[in-house]
Amino acid sequence: MADLSPCLLVHYAEIGLKGRNRPLFERRLIANIEHGLAPISPVRVRRLYGRVMVELEPGHEEEAIARLRRVFGIAYFAPALACPPEMEAIREAALRVIEGHTAASFAVRAKRADKSFPHPSQEINQEIGGLVARETGWPVNLGDPALTVRIEVVDRRCFVFCDRMEGRRGLPVGVSGQVVALLSGGIDSPVAAARMMRRGCRVSFVHFHSFPYTNAASQEKVVGLVGLLGRYQGPGELHQIPLLDIQRHIVGHAPSSLRVLLYRRAMVRLAAEIARRLKAPALVTGESLGQVASQTLANLTAVDRCSPIPILRPLLGWDKEEIIDEAKRLGTFDLSIEPHEDCCSFLEPKEPATRSTDRKLSAVEHALELEPLLAAALAQVEVRVVEAEA
Ligand code: ATP
Ligand code: MG
């Protein structure tokens, strides 16, 4: 009997391609996998050539799989049997991994990354293919097999598996730096934040509330969203900022058609200050071109002009249906559609401007003398670290 030990074999996504940055990405991915699996103890995560091996105590595989599905940077992963790089052990492992399967056809695909193993891939394919055909009677189909038995020889180990599971791809959170996302209680902004995580960003959050006009439950909903998004990056910092005094001032002293844009520019200025404090070089919003009046090209541009740092809009070219589908996949949709009171629907004008300009808004803002109100809002920021939902 060979020594066959169950494990999870993880293949990375793009990080294999990143040249000199590769060790950095690999270390980050491994740290993120360790962090993601930390509630399942004990777990051992090892780096191999181009892959990661996760060893678990028996009985934790399902939970580990669910958790690995949330780690960005993984292309795919598989429950595998690890065995010594010896043909006899590979034979035994291959028969073990197909136990319980029935297949209309099959193929064996071997990869030999470790050339110290004396048998070339083709020889492994033939040897194990012959064995499986004899044992099961399944026909070989190399073009479109119903079941694929995979064998990988890496770093003086061999892995045998057949069920490959899709990872979320993208880049490991942390390799692209930090951004500050403007998080409402709606559907779009959590998706936008997650898209940035998927490109390797760690995301901190800013939420604006109009308490006591908007209720405390709406703020708790946002805390819940940060917790759900934490499944993809770990704990998140949430900055809650009161906007009510600024809104009242705008409502009292500016044309109603410009209200939403003036609120938005105030939000952007305040969020940019939080970003400065956190040394984050960019903001993120859930805006999508043309979705509502405040998101026309003219209005988005007019908002951009007031921001000292770039505003990233990962959903700019997305349809609402696409955003909803992604929110469902992420697990934020159900919470996002729970009723809440949004600070922007508060005193929303009947006819919002669709074509505003920076010049026009700047002139109105100049007369409004918002500076002291912005400073007062910043003096009342409440920061909390929100743990990831289980
Ligand atoms: P969402 O579904 O994210 O609320 P939306 O389609 O409802 O987006 P708007 O309400 O116009 O669009 O908001 C546009 C963007 O402005 C949001 O995606 C979010 O990034 C930001 N935003 C709006 N309201 C708030 C808020 N109260 N706090 C923080 N950010 C906000
Ligand atoms: Mg909204």
PDB file of N, CA and C in Angstrom, residues 228-303:
ATOM      1  N   LEU A 228     -20.248  40.863   4.498  1.00  0.00           N
ATOM      2  CA  LEU A 228     -20.348  39.899   3.389  1.00  0.00           C
ATOM      3  C   LEU A 228     -19.169  40.043   2.435  1.00  0.00           C
ATOM      4  N   LEU A 229     -18.790  41.282   2.163  1.00  0.00           N
ATOM      5  CA  LEU A 229     -17.638  41.499   1.275  1.00  0.00           C
ATOM      6  C   LEU A 229     -16.343  41.033   1.937  1.00  0.00           C
ATOM      7  N   GLY A 230     -16.357  40.990   3.259  1.00  0.00           N
ATOM      8  CA  GLY A 230     -15.194  40.513   4.002  1.00  0.00           C
ATOM      9  C   GLY A 230     -14.860  39.060   3.700  1.00  0.00           C
ATOM     10  N   ARG A 231     -15.840  38.330   3.195  1.00  0.00           N
ATOM     11  CA  ARG A 231     -15.550  36.949   2.796  1.00  0.00           C
ATOM     12  C   ARG A 231     -14.475  36.882   1.723  1.00  0.00           C
ATOM     13  N   TYR A 232     -14.329  37.966   1.003  1.00  0.00           N
ATOM     14  CA  TYR A 232     -13.356  37.976  -0.097  1.00  0.00           C
ATOM     15  C   TYR A 232     -12.046  38.665   0.267  1.00  0.00           C
ATOM     16  N   GLN A 233     -12.034  39.418   1.352  1.00  0.00           N
ATOM     17  CA  GLN A 233     -10.786  40.126   1.682  1.00  0.00           C
ATOM     18  C   GLN A 233     -10.450  40.110   3.174  1.00  0.00           C
ATOM     19  N   GLY A 234     -11.335  39.571   4.002  1.00  0.00           N
ATOM     20  CA  GLY A 234     -11.113  39.658   5.436  1.00  0.00           C
ATOM     21  C   GLY A 234     -11.760  40.926   5.984  1.00  0.00           C
ATOM     22  N   PRO A 235     -11.442  41.291   7.225  1.00  0.00           N
ATOM     23  CA  PRO A 235     -12.101  42.430   7.863  1.00  0.00           C
ATOM     24  C   PRO A 235     -11.972  43.705   7.028  1.00  0.00           C
ATOM     25  N   GLY A 236     -12.993  44.556   7.105  1.00  0.00           N
ATOM     26  CA  GLY A 236     -12.962  45.803   6.327  1.00  0.00           C
ATOM     27  C   GLY A 236     -13.203  46.999   7.225  1.00  0.00           C
ATOM     28  N   GLU A 237     -12.527  48.086   6.888  1.00  0.00           N
ATOM     29  CA  GLU A 237     -12.681  49.312   7.668  1.00  0.00           C
ATOM     30  C   GLU A 237     -13.837  50.117   7.075  1.00  0.00           C
ATOM     31  N   LEU A 238     -14.797  50.463   7.924  1.00  0.00           N
ATOM     32  CA  LEU A 238     -15.950  51.233   7.451  1.00  0.00           C
ATOM     33  C   LEU A 238     -15.970  52.605   8.122  1.00  0.00           C
ATOM     34  N   HIS A 239     -16.018  53.635   7.298  1.00  0.00           N
ATOM     35  CA  HIS A 239     -16.086  55.013   7.792  1.00  0.00           C
ATOM     36  C   HIS A 239     -17.496  55.530   7.542  1.00  0.00           C
ATOM     37  N   GLN A 240     -18.222  55.817   8.597  1.00  0.00           N
ATOM     38  CA  GLN A 240     -19.585  56.332   8.447  1.00  0.00           C
ATOM     39  C   GLN A 240     -19.565  57.839   8.661  1.00  0.00           C
ATOM     40  N   ILE A 241     -20.106  58.554   7.699  1.00  0.00           N
ATOM     41  CA  ILE A 241     -20.012  60.022   7.736  1.00  0.00           C
ATOM     42  C   ILE A 241     -21.409  60.638   7.630  1.00  0.00           C
ATOM     43  N   PRO A 242     -21.711  61.578   8.532  1.00  0.00           N
ATOM     44  CA  PRO A 242     -23.034  62.226   8.447  1.00  0.00           C
ATOM     45  C   PRO A 242     -23.071  63.254   7.321  1.00  0.00           C
ATOM     46  N   LEU A 243     -24.143  63.183   6.532  1.00  0.00           N
ATOM     47  CA  LEU A 243     -24.253  64.111   5.391  1.00  0.00           C
ATOM     48  C   LEU A 243     -25.413  65.090   5.566  1.00  0.00           C
ATOM     49  N   LEU A 244     -26.191  64.879   6.611  1.00  0.00           N
ATOM     50  CA  LEU A 244     -27.461  65.605   6.721  1.00  0.00           C
ATOM     51  C   LEU A 244     -27.307  67.128   6.705  1.00  0.00           C
ATOM     52  N   ASP A 245     -26.357  67.646   7.465  1.00  0.00           N
ATOM     53  CA  ASP A 245     -26.221  69.109   7.521  1.00  0.00           C
ATOM     54  C   ASP A 245     -25.856  69.675   6.154  1.00  0.00           C
ATOM     55  N   ILE A 246     -24.993  68.947   5.452  1.00  0.00           N
ATOM     56  CA  ILE A 246     -24.596  69.385   4.111  1.00  0.00           C
ATOM     57  C   ILE A 246     -25.800  69.351   3.172  1.00  0.00           C
ATOM     58  N   GLN A 247     -26.574  68.295   3.269  1.00  0.00           N
ATOM     59  CA  GLN A 247     -27.751  68.177   2.398  1.00  0.00           C
ATOM     60  C   GLN A 247     -28.758  69.298   2.684  1.00  0.00           C
ATOM     61  N   ARG A 248     -28.980  69.539   3.945  1.00  0.00           N
ATOM     62  CA  ARG A 248     -29.936  70.608   4.310  1.00  0.00           C
ATOM     63  C   ARG A 248     -29.498  71.944   3.739  1.00  0.00           C
ATOM     64  N   HIS A 249     -28.213  72.176   3.845  1.00  0.00           N
ATOM     65  CA  HIS A 249     -27.670  73.440   3.348  1.00  0.00           C
ATOM     66  C   HIS A 249     -27.863  73.539   1.831  1.00  0.00           C
ATOM     67  N   ILE A 250     -27.596  72.430   1.150  1.00  0.00           N
ATOM     68  CA  ILE A 250     -27.759  72.407  -0.310  1.00  0.00           C
ATOM     69  C   ILE A 250     -29.238  72.611  -0.666  1.00  0.00           C
ATOM     70  N   VAL A 251     -30.107  71.905   0.040  1.00  0.00           N
ATOM     71  CA  VAL A 251     -31.542  72.016  -0.241  1.00  0.00           C
ATOM     72  C   VAL A 251     -32.015  73.460  -0.028  1.00  0.00           C
ATOM     73  N   GLY A 252     -31.484  74.087   0.982  1.00  0.00           N
ATOM     74  CA  GLY A 252     -31.921  75.450   1.300  1.00  0.00           C
ATOM     75  C   GLY A 252     -31.371  76.517   0.361  1.00  0.00           C
ATOM     76  N   HIS A 253     -30.222  76.231  -0.273  1.00  0.00           N
ATOM     77  CA  HIS A 253     -29.535  77.322  -0.976  1.00  0.00           C
ATOM     78  C   HIS A 253     -29.138  77.061  -2.413  1.00  0.00           C
ATOM     79  N   ALA A 254     -29.483  75.886  -2.964  1.00  0.00           N
ATOM     80  CA  ALA A 254     -29.040  75.630  -4.346  1.00  0.00           C
ATOM     81  C   ALA A 254     -30.229  75.184  -5.194  1.00  0.00           C
ATOM     82  N   PRO A 255     -30.130  75.342  -6.526  1.00  0.00           N
ATOM     83  CA  PRO A 255     -31.231  74.906  -7.408  1.00  0.00           C
ATOM     84  C   PRO A 255     -31.508  73.414  -7.202  1.00  0.00           C
ATOM     85  N   SER A 256     -32.773  73.046  -7.127  1.00  0.00           N
ATOM     86  CA  SER A 256     -33.101  71.657  -6.787  1.00  0.00           C
ATOM     87  C   SER A 256     -32.587  70.676  -7.841  1.00  0.00           C
ATOM     88  N   SER A 257     -32.510  71.098  -9.095  1.00  0.00           N
ATOM     89  CA  SER A 257     -32.072  70.163 -10.144  1.00  0.00           C
ATOM     90  C   SER A 257     -30.615  69.725  -9.938  1.00  0.00           C
ATOM     91  N   LEU A 258     -29.863  70.508  -9.171  1.00  0.00           N
ATOM     92  CA  LEU A 258     -28.438  70.170  -8.990  1.00  0.00           C
ATOM     93  C   LEU A 258     -28.169  69.413  -7.695  1.00  0.00           C
ATOM     94  N   ARG A 259     -29.226  69.193  -6.916  1.00  0.00           N
ATOM     95  CA  ARG A 259     -29.015  68.619  -5.583  1.00  0.00           C
ATOM     96  C   ARG A 259     -28.179  67.351  -5.565  1.00  0.00           C
ATOM     97  N   VAL A 260     -28.606  66.384  -6.373  1.00  0.00           N
ATOM     98  CA  VAL A 260     -27.935  65.083  -6.280  1.00  0.00           C
ATOM     99  C   VAL A 260     -26.451  65.214  -6.643  1.00  0.00           C
ATOM    100  N   LEU A 261     -26.179  66.041  -7.658  1.00  0.00           N
ATOM    101  CA  LEU A 261     -24.770  66.214  -8.053  1.00  0.00           C
ATOM    102  C   LEU A 261     -23.976  66.943  -6.980  1.00  0.00           C
ATOM    103  N   LEU A 262     -24.611  67.857  -6.314  1.00  0.00           N
ATOM    104  CA  LEU A 262     -23.914  68.563  -5.233  1.00  0.00           C
ATOM    105  C   LEU A 262     -23.671  67.627  -4.048  1.00  0.00           C
ATOM    106  N   TYR A 263     -24.654  66.779  -3.749  1.00  0.00           N
ATOM    107  CA  TYR A 263     -24.427  65.776  -2.701  1.00  0.00           C
ATOM    108  C   TYR A 263     -23.243  64.893  -3.099  1.00  0.00           C
ATOM    109  N   ARG A 264     -23.283  64.455  -4.367  1.00  0.00           N
ATOM    110  CA  ARG A 264     -22.265  63.505  -4.820  1.00  0.00           C
ATOM    111  C   ARG A 264     -20.872  64.134  -4.757  1.00  0.00           C
ATOM    112  N   ARG A 265     -20.790  65.402  -5.160  1.00  0.00           N
ATOM    113  CA  ARG A 265     -19.465  66.053  -5.102  1.00  0.00           C
ATOM    114  C   ARG A 265     -19.008  66.221  -3.665  1.00  0.00           C
ATOM    115  N   ALA A 266     -19.937  66.477  -2.770  1.00  0.00           N
ATOM    116  CA  ALA A 266     -19.557  66.565  -1.352  1.00  0.00           C
ATOM    117  C   ALA A 266     -19.066  65.197  -0.871  1.00  0.00           C
ATOM    118  N   MET A 267     -19.776  64.152  -1.263  1.00  0.00           N
ATOM    119  CA  MET A 267     -19.352  62.789  -0.880  1.00  0.00           C
ATOM    120  C   MET A 267     -17.946  62.499  -1.381  1.00  0.00           C
ATOM    121  N   VAL A 268     -17.713  62.860  -2.634  1.00  0.00           N
ATOM    122  CA  VAL A 268     -16.411  62.555  -3.232  1.00  0.00           C
ATOM    123  C   VAL A 268     -15.300  63.315  -2.506  1.00  0.00           C
ATOM    124  N   ARG A 269     -15.552  64.553  -2.174  1.00  0.00           N
ATOM    125  CA  ARG A 269     -14.520  65.333  -1.461  1.00  0.00           C
ATOM    126  C   ARG A 269     -14.218  64.697  -0.098  1.00  0.00           C
ATOM    127  N   LEU A 270     -15.288  64.302   0.599  1.00  0.00           N
ATOM    128  CA  LEU A 270     -15.090  63.706   1.929  1.00  0.00           C
ATOM    129  C   LEU A 270     -14.393  62.350   1.814  1.00  0.00           C
ATOM    130  N   ALA A 271     -14.821  61.558   0.845  1.00  0.00           N
ATOM    131  CA  ALA A 271     -14.198  60.234   0.673  1.00  0.00           C
ATOM    132  C   ALA A 271     -12.729  60.381   0.278  1.00  0.00           C
ATOM    133  N   ALA A 272     -12.428  61.411  -0.517  1.00  0.00           N
ATOM    134  CA  ALA A 272     -11.033  61.625  -0.927  1.00  0.00           C
ATOM    135  C   ALA A 272     -10.167  61.979   0.275  1.00  0.00           C
ATOM    136  N   GLU A 273     -10.764  62.682   1.230  1.00  0.00           N
ATOM    137  CA  GLU A 273     -10.008  62.995   2.454  1.00  0.00           C
ATOM    138  C   GLU A 273      -9.739  61.716   3.260  1.00  0.00           C
ATOM    139  N   ILE A 274     -10.728  60.840   3.335  1.00  0.00           N
ATOM    140  CA  ILE A 274     -10.501  59.549   4.014  1.00  0.00           C
ATOM    141  C   ILE A 274      -9.404  58.776   3.281  1.00  0.00           C
ATOM    142  N   ALA A 275      -9.467  58.797   1.956  1.00  0.00           N
ATOM    143  CA  ALA A 275      -8.457  58.088   1.163  1.00  0.00           C
ATOM    144  C   ALA A 275      -7.062  58.662   1.436  1.00  0.00           C
ATOM    145  N   ARG A 276      -6.999  59.969   1.558  1.00  0.00           N
ATOM    146  CA  ARG A 276      -5.696  60.596   1.846  1.00  0.00           C
ATOM    147  C   ARG A 276      -5.164  60.089   3.176  1.00  0.00           C
ATOM    148  N   ARG A 277      -6.037  60.034   4.168  1.00  0.00           N
ATOM    149  CA  ARG A 277      -5.609  59.546   5.489  1.00  0.00           C
ATOM    150  C   ARG A 277      -5.130  58.101   5.425  1.00  0.00           C
ATOM    151  N   LEU A 278      -5.785  57.316   4.575  1.00  0.00           N
ATOM    152  CA  LEU A 278      -5.424  55.887   4.487  1.00  0.00           C
ATOM    153  C   LEU A 278      -4.313  55.638   3.476  1.00  0.00           C
ATOM    154  N   LYS A 279      -3.853  56.714   2.821  1.00  0.00           N
ATOM    155  CA  LYS A 279      -2.865  56.597   1.741  1.00  0.00           C
ATOM    156  C   LYS A 279      -3.375  55.712   0.600  1.00  0.00           C
ATOM    157  N   ALA A 280      -4.670  55.782   0.352  1.00  0.00           N
ATOM    158  CA  ALA A 280      -5.247  55.034  -0.777  1.00  0.00           C
ATOM    159  C   ALA A 280      -5.294  55.959  -1.982  1.00  0.00           C
ATOM    160  N   PRO A 281      -4.801  55.518  -3.136  1.00  0.00           N
ATOM    161  CA  PRO A 281      -4.681  56.437  -4.261  1.00  0.00           C
ATOM    162  C   PRO A 281      -5.943  56.621  -5.114  1.00  0.00           C
ATOM    163  N   ALA A 282      -7.025  55.921  -4.837  1.00  0.00           N
ATOM    164  CA  ALA A 282      -8.198  56.077  -5.705  1.00  0.00           C
ATOM    165  C   ALA A 282      -9.498  55.777  -4.956  1.00  0.00           C
ATOM    166  N   LEU A 283     -10.592  56.306  -5.510  1.00  0.00           N
ATOM    167  CA  LEU A 283     -11.937  56.017  -5.002  1.00  0.00           C
ATOM    168  C   LEU A 283     -12.624  55.045  -5.958  1.00  0.00           C
ATOM    169  N   VAL A 284     -13.666  54.389  -5.457  1.00  0.00           N
ATOM    170  CA  VAL A 284     -14.440  53.453  -6.284  1.00  0.00           C
ATOM    171  C   VAL A 284     -15.919  53.727  -6.053  1.00  0.00           C
ATOM    172  N   THR A 285     -16.687  53.781  -7.130  1.00  0.00           N
ATOM    173  CA  THR A 285     -18.143  53.874  -6.981  1.00  0.00           C
ATOM    174  C   THR A 285     -18.816  52.796  -7.822  1.00  0.00           C
ATOM    175  N   GLY A 286     -20.109  52.612  -7.573  1.00  0.00           N
ATOM    176  CA  GLY A 286     -20.879  51.612  -8.313  1.00  0.00           C
ATOM    177  C   GLY A 286     -21.611  52.210  -9.504  1.00  0.00           C
ATOM    178  N   GLU A 287     -21.154  53.330  -9.991  1.00  0.00           N
ATOM    179  CA  GLU A 287     -21.885  53.986 -11.088  1.00  0.00           C
ATOM    180  C   GLU A 287     -21.734  53.235 -12.406  1.00  0.00           C
ATOM    181  N   SER A 288     -22.809  53.329 -13.188  1.00  0.00           N
ATOM    182  CA  SER A 288     -22.808  52.681 -14.500  1.00  0.00           C
ATOM    183  C   SER A 288     -23.393  53.687 -15.484  1.00  0.00           C
ATOM    184  N   LEU A 289     -22.762  53.834 -16.596  1.00  0.00           N
ATOM    185  CA  LEU A 289     -23.076  54.939 -17.503  1.00  0.00           C
ATOM    186  C   LEU A 289     -24.553  54.942 -17.903  1.00  0.00           C
ATOM    187  N   GLY A 290     -25.180  56.080 -17.651  1.00  0.00           N
ATOM    188  CA  GLY A 290     -26.564  56.265 -18.103  1.00  0.00           C
ATOM    189  C   GLY A 290     -27.624  55.599 -17.251  1.00  0.00           C
ATOM    190  N   GLN A 291     -27.228  54.944 -16.150  1.00  0.00           N
ATOM    191  CA  GLN A 291     -28.225  54.204 -15.365  1.00  0.00           C
ATOM    192  C   GLN A 291     -29.285  55.127 -14.746  1.00  0.00           C
ATOM    193  N   VAL A 292     -28.852  56.237 -14.234  1.00  0.00           N
ATOM    194  CA  VAL A 292     -29.782  57.240 -13.703  1.00  0.00           C
ATOM    195  C   VAL A 292     -29.264  58.627 -14.103  1.00  0.00           C
ATOM    196  N   ALA A 293     -30.070  59.646 -13.829  1.00  0.00           N
ATOM    197  CA  ALA A 293     -29.737  60.997 -14.301  1.00  0.00           C
ATOM    198  C   ALA A 293     -28.360  61.460 -13.826  1.00  0.00           C
ATOM    199  N   SER A 294     -27.981  61.062 -12.607  1.00  0.00           N
ATOM    200  CA  SER A 294     -26.694  61.550 -12.104  1.00  0.00           C
ATOM    201  C   SER A 294     -25.513  60.823 -12.749  1.00  0.00           C
ATOM    202  N   GLN A 295     -25.804  59.839 -13.559  1.00  0.00           N
ATOM    203  CA  GLN A 295     -24.716  59.035 -14.137  1.00  0.00           C
ATOM    204  C   GLN A 295     -24.591  59.184 -15.655  1.00  0.00           C
ATOM    205  N   THR A 296     -25.007  60.326 -16.180  1.00  0.00           N
ATOM    206  CA  THR A 296     -24.722  60.600 -17.594  1.00  0.00           C
ATOM    207  C   THR A 296     -23.237  60.936 -17.719  1.00  0.00           C
ATOM    208  N   LEU A 297     -22.752  60.890 -18.949  1.00  0.00           N
ATOM    209  CA  LEU A 297     -21.329  61.174 -19.162  1.00  0.00           C
ATOM    210  C   LEU A 297     -20.984  62.581 -18.675  1.00  0.00           C
ATOM    211  N   ALA A 298     -21.875  63.530 -18.965  1.00  0.00           N
ATOM    212  CA  ALA A 298     -21.606  64.911 -18.538  1.00  0.00           C
ATOM    213  C   ALA A 298     -21.534  64.991 -17.017  1.00  0.00           C
ATOM    214  N   ASN A 299     -22.469  64.333 -16.351  1.00  0.00           N
ATOM    215  CA  ASN A 299     -22.502  64.443 -14.887  1.00  0.00           C
ATOM    216  C   ASN A 299     -21.353  63.686 -14.215  1.00  0.00           C
ATOM    217  N   LEU A 300     -21.021  62.527 -14.760  1.00  0.00           N
ATOM    218  CA  LEU A 300     -19.872  61.797 -14.194  1.00  0.00           C
ATOM    219  C   LEU A 300     -18.610  62.637 -14.335  1.00  0.00           C
ATOM    220  N   THR A 301     -18.477  63.287 -15.472  1.00  0.00           N
ATOM    221  CA  THR A 301     -17.299  64.131 -15.697  1.00  0.00           C
ATOM    222  C   THR A 301     -17.286  65.307 -14.725  1.00  0.00           C
ATOM    223  N   ALA A 302     -18.448  65.884 -14.518  1.00  0.00           N
ATOM    224  CA  ALA A 302     -18.531  67.030 -13.608  1.00  0.00           C
ATOM    225  C   ALA A 302     -18.181  66.603 -12.173  1.00  0.00           C
ATOM    226  N   VAL A 303     -18.519  65.385 -11.813  1.00  0.00           N
ATOM    227  CA  VAL A 303     -18.151  64.893 -10.479  1.00  0.00           C
ATOM    228  C   VAL A 303     -16.647  64.624 -10.412  1.00  0.00           C
TER     229      VAL A 303
END
